[in-house]
Short mmCIF file of C-alpha atoms in Angstrom, two decimals:
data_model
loop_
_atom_site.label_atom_id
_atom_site.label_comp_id
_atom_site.label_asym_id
_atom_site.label_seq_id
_atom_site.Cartn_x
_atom_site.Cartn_y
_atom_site.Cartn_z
CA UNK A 1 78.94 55.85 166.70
CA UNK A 2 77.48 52.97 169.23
CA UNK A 3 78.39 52.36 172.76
CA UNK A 4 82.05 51.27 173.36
CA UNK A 5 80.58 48.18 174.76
CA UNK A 6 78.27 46.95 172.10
CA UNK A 7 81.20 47.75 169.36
CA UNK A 8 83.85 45.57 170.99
CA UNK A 9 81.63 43.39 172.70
CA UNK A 10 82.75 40.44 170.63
CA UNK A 11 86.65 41.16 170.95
CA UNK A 12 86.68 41.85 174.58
CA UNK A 13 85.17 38.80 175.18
CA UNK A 14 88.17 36.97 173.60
CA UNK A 15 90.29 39.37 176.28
CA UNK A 16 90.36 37.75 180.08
CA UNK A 17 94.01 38.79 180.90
CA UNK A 18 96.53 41.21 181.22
CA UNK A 19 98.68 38.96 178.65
CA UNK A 20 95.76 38.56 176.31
CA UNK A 21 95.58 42.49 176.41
CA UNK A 22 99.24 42.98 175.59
CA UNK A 23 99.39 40.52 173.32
CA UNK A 24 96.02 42.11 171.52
CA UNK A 25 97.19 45.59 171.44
CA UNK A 26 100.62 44.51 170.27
CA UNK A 27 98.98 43.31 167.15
CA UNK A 28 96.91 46.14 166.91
CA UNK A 29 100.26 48.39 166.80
CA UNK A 30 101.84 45.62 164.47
CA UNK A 31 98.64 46.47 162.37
CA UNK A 32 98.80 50.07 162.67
CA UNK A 33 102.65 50.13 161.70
CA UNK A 34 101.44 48.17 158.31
CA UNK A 35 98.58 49.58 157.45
CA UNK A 36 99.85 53.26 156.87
CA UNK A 37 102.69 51.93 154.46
CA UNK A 38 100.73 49.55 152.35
CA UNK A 39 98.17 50.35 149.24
CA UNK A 40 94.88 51.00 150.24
CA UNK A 41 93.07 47.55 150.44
CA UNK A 42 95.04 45.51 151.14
CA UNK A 43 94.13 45.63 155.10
CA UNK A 44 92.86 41.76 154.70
CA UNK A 45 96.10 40.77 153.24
CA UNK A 46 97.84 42.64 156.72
CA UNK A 47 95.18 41.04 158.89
CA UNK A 48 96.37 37.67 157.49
CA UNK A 49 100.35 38.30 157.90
CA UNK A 50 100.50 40.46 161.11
CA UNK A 51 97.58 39.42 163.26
CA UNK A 52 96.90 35.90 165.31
CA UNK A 53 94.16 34.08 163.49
CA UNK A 54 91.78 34.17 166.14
CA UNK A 55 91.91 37.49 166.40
CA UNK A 56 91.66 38.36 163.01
CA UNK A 57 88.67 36.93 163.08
CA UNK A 58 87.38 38.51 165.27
CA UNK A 59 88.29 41.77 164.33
CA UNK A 60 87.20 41.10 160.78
CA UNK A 61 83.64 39.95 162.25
CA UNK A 62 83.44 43.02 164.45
CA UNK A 63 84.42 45.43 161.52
CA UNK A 64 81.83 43.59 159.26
CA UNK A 65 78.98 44.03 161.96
CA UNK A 66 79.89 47.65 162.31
CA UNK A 67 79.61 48.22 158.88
CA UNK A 68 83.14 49.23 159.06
CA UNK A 69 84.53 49.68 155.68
CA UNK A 70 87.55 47.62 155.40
CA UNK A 71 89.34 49.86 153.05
CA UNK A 72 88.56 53.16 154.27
CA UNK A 73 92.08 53.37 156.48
CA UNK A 74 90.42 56.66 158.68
CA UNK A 75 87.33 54.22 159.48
CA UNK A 76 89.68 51.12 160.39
CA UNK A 77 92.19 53.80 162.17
CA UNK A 78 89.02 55.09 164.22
CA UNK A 79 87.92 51.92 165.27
CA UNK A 80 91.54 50.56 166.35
CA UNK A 81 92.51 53.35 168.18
CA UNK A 82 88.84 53.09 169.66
CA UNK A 83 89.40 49.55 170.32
CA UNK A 84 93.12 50.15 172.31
CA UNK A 85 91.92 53.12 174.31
CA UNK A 86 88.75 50.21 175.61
CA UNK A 87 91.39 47.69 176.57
CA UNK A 88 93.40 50.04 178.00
CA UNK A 89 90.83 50.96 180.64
CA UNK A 90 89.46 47.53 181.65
CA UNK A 91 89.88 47.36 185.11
CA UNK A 92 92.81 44.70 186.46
CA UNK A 93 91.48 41.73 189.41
CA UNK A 94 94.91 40.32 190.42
CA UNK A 95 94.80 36.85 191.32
CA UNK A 96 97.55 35.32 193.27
CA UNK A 97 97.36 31.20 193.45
CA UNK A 98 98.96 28.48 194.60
CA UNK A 99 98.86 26.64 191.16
CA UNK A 100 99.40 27.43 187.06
CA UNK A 101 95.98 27.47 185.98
CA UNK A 102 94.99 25.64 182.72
CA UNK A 103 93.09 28.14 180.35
CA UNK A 104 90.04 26.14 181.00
CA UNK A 105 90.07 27.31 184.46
CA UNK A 106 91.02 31.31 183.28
CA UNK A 107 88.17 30.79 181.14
CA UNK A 108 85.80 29.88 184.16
CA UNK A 109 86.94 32.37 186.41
CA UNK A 110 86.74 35.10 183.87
CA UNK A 111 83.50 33.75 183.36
CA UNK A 112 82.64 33.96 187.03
CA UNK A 113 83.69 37.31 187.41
CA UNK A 114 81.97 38.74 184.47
CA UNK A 115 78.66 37.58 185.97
CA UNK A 116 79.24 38.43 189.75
CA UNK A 117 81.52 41.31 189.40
CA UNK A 118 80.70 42.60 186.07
CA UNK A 119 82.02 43.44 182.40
CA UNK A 120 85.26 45.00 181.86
CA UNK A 121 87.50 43.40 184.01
CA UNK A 122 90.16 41.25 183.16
CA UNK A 123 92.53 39.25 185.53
CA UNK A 124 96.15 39.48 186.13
CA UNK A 125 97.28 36.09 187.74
CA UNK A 126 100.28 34.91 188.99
CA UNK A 127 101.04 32.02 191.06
CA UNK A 128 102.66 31.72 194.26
CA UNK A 129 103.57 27.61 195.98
CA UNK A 130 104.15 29.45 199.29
CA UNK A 131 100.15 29.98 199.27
CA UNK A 132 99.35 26.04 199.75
CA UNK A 133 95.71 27.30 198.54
CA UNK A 134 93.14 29.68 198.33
CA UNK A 135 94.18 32.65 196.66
CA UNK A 136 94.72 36.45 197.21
CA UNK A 137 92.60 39.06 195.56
CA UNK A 138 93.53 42.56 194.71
CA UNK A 139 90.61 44.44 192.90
CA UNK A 140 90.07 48.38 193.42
CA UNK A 141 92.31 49.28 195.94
CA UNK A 142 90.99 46.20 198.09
CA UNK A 143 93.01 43.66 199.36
CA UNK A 144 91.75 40.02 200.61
CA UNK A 145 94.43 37.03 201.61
CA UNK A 146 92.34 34.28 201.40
CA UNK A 147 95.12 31.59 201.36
CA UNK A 148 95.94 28.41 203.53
CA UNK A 149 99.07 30.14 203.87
CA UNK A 150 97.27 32.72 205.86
CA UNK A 151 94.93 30.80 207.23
CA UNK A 152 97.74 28.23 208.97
CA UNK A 153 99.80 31.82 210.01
CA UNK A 154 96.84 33.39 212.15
CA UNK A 155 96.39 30.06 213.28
CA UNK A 156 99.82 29.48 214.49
CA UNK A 157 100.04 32.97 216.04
CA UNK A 158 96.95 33.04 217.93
CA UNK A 159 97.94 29.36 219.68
CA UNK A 160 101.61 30.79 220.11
CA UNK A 161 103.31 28.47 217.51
CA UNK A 162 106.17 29.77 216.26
CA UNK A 163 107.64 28.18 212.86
CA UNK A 164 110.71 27.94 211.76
CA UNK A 165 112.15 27.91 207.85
CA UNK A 166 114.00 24.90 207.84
CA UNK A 167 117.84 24.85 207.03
#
């Protein structure tokens, strides 16, 4: 069998964050849970019912480039189980923001990290107000506050400024 990498290469793309991985191997269980009680062939028909269009399509591309019998269940049960265990072990940047991103802006810093960090990792972000900007990065075992919030706080401290949380 290929590399991991060059076999879901085209899936994992379509995965930048922790929800897009739940949500993906959620459907790959709903898929699992169907195909084992159905006729054999009929895995297209599941695809269509159980899985999110976009990505049916491309897990039907993947299995197709693969040359990844669709109706041979041990092939398709080889290559999901493959395909879980991969997502399962992408490593997690957590993001913390001031802001709800739009998904164009997920999809430019996934984008961004995938060429400066590398392949493999998707982001977990959440967003905080309190931040005012910047952001703060978790990403193996490191820590970095980059936010205004923390900024203004050393700031504040190192002139002697003490705030106060108003009433």
């Amino acid at each position: 069998m290929k590399d991991n990498t060059l076999i879901y290469s085209d899936i994992i793309k379509a995965v930048k964050t922790t929800a897009d991985a739940e949500d993906f191997l959620s459907q790959i269980d709903a898929l699992f849970a169907k195909l084992f009680k159905t006729t054999p062939g009929s895995f297209d028909e599941n695809l269509k019912k159980i899985i999110g269009s976009n990505f049916a399509a491309l897990l039907r591309e993947s299995l197709e480039k693969n040359n990844i019998n669709k109706n041979d269940q041990s092939s398709i049960e080889k290559f999901l189980n493959g395909l879980k265990d991969y997502i399962q072990q992408l490593k997690i940047l957590k993001l913390q923001i001031a802001f709800q991103p739009s998904d164009e802006m997920i999809d430019d810093i996934f984008v961004w990290v995938s060429e400066n960090i590398g392949q493999g990792i998707i982001l977990d972000i959440s967003y905080d107000i309190s931040l005012i900007g910047g952001a703060i990065i978790t990403f193996e075992g490191k820590y970095r506050d980059l936010s205004l919030k923390k900024r203004f706080s050393d700031i504040f401290e190192k002139n002697g400024v003490l705030l106060k949380k108003p009433k």
